[in-house]
């Protein structure tokens, strides 16, 4: 699969853009674990052109994580064009436009999935951004605003006419947010459109290697994007790509998983500072499937999420790993 001149190989698996999740450190770890491509956190066009420090930091790309896309969002043409030019100067491999974020503070203001209520403006922004930069431009969006306006099949074709090089479709409407099941049949309709020649990347509910395999084999998408299932579990890319390329899911040891979580914690602290770095990593710790099968873990989990220093957090993790996890590994 190619996005412009960026060759991602056969059946690529990608790390989805997620705010407060896909920072440079996490992207690099996911890349090392097997992700074929990574995406930045959401970058606000308005904040970027105002040179807000927290936003400009999102443009940092480590060479080891390439190919990487930086994703921008906004609701007006001129700021999106200006932001696109700034992003291009940061030298990502791809520029992605976010027309899919459903949260109220974005979609409610007309950006992200809010653009699904103003298709002409969406197309105008897309065309202007494509014309403004030389790197490949892609779009990530949803099926439509609600169940009565699933416009994605025609919309994908219109976006292709604007010059984008690939489209990612999340199999829900904006109204669904993240509830219910992703509609992969609708994604398949996009791919089946004979007039659509750009790659179609599917997104939504890919939580296990078997679901990833089904997405390629049953729905015929060109690529698959993995989002929430990777939070606190970057090793999922090793498991997923392993199944795709060898036919079996590789076993990632508990020790390896703990090492990856410790690395995330350490690099989060190094990137920000101890207090805020630990706050940032709590989302990964809270979501990690590593702890879900541990009996009577609730009090330990609470303590872990309340920890405010590296020493405190490491002591809790060491207790879990050294006293509880070995018993789980010993189970038949």
PDB file of C-alpha atoms in Angstrom, residues 15-22 26 30 178 206-207 226-237 261 264 280-292:
ATOM      1  CA  UNK A  15      -1.157   3.598  15.305  1.00  0.00           C
ATOM      2  CA  UNK A  16      -4.173   5.935  15.312  1.00  0.00           C
ATOM      3  CA  UNK A  17      -3.883   9.585  16.350  1.00  0.00           C
ATOM      4  CA  UNK A  18      -5.083  10.047  19.935  1.00  0.00           C
ATOM      5  CA  UNK A  19      -4.938  13.184  22.028  1.00  0.00           C
ATOM      6  CA  UNK A  20      -2.807  12.851  25.186  1.00  0.00           C
ATOM      7  CA  UNK A  21      -1.724   9.389  24.035  1.00  0.00           C
ATOM      8  CA  UNK A  22       0.342   9.373  20.847  1.00  0.00           C
ATOM      9  CA  UNK A  26       4.712   6.277  22.629  1.00  0.00           C
ATOM     10  CA  UNK A  30       4.704   1.290  18.990  1.00  0.00           C
ATOM     11  CA  UNK A 178     -17.385   5.538  20.806  1.00  0.00           C
ATOM     12  CA  UNK A 206      -9.681  -3.568  16.347  1.00  0.00           C
ATOM     13  CA  UNK A 207      -8.816  -4.909  19.781  1.00  0.00           C
ATOM     14  CA  UNK A 226      -5.458   0.625  15.836  1.00  0.00           C
ATOM     15  CA  UNK A 227      -6.382   3.129  18.513  1.00  0.00           C
ATOM     16  CA  UNK A 228      -7.701   2.578  22.026  1.00  0.00           C
ATOM     17  CA  UNK A 229      -6.527  -1.046  22.206  1.00  0.00           C
ATOM     18  CA  UNK A 230      -2.917   0.169  22.151  1.00  0.00           C
ATOM     19  CA  UNK A 231      -3.264   2.403  25.222  1.00  0.00           C
ATOM     20  CA  UNK A 232      -1.209   0.793  27.960  1.00  0.00           C
ATOM     21  CA  UNK A 233      -0.447  -2.087  25.580  1.00  0.00           C
ATOM     22  CA  UNK A 234       2.001  -1.068  22.826  1.00  0.00           C
ATOM     23  CA  UNK A 235       2.956  -4.741  22.453  1.00  0.00           C
ATOM     24  CA  UNK A 236      -0.361  -5.285  20.676  1.00  0.00           C
ATOM     25  CA  UNK A 237       1.370  -4.313  17.429  1.00  0.00           C
ATOM     26  CA  UNK A 261       5.340   0.258  30.736  1.00  0.00           C
ATOM     27  CA  UNK A 264       6.759   4.761  28.972  1.00  0.00           C
ATOM     28  CA  UNK A 280       0.182  11.872  31.620  1.00  0.00           C
ATOM     29  CA  UNK A 281       1.024   8.185  31.935  1.00  0.00           C
ATOM     30  CA  UNK A 282      -1.889   7.371  34.256  1.00  0.00           C
ATOM     31  CA  UNK A 283      -4.180   6.919  31.279  1.00  0.00           C
ATOM     32  CA  UNK A 284      -1.939   4.136  29.991  1.00  0.00           C
ATOM     33  CA  UNK A 285      -1.704   2.478  33.404  1.00  0.00           C
ATOM     34  CA  UNK A 286      -5.466   2.660  33.930  1.00  0.00           C
ATOM     35  CA  UNK A 287      -6.197   1.126  30.526  1.00  0.00           C
ATOM     36  CA  UNK A 288      -3.480  -1.521  30.449  1.00  0.00           C
ATOM     37  CA  UNK A 289      -4.834  -5.065  30.043  1.00  0.00           C
ATOM     38  CA  UNK A 290      -1.757  -6.292  31.884  1.00  0.00           C
ATOM     39  CA  UNK A 291      -3.538  -5.812  35.210  1.00  0.00           C
ATOM     40  CA  UNK A 292      -7.070  -6.849  34.329  1.00  0.00           C
TER      41      UNK A 292
END
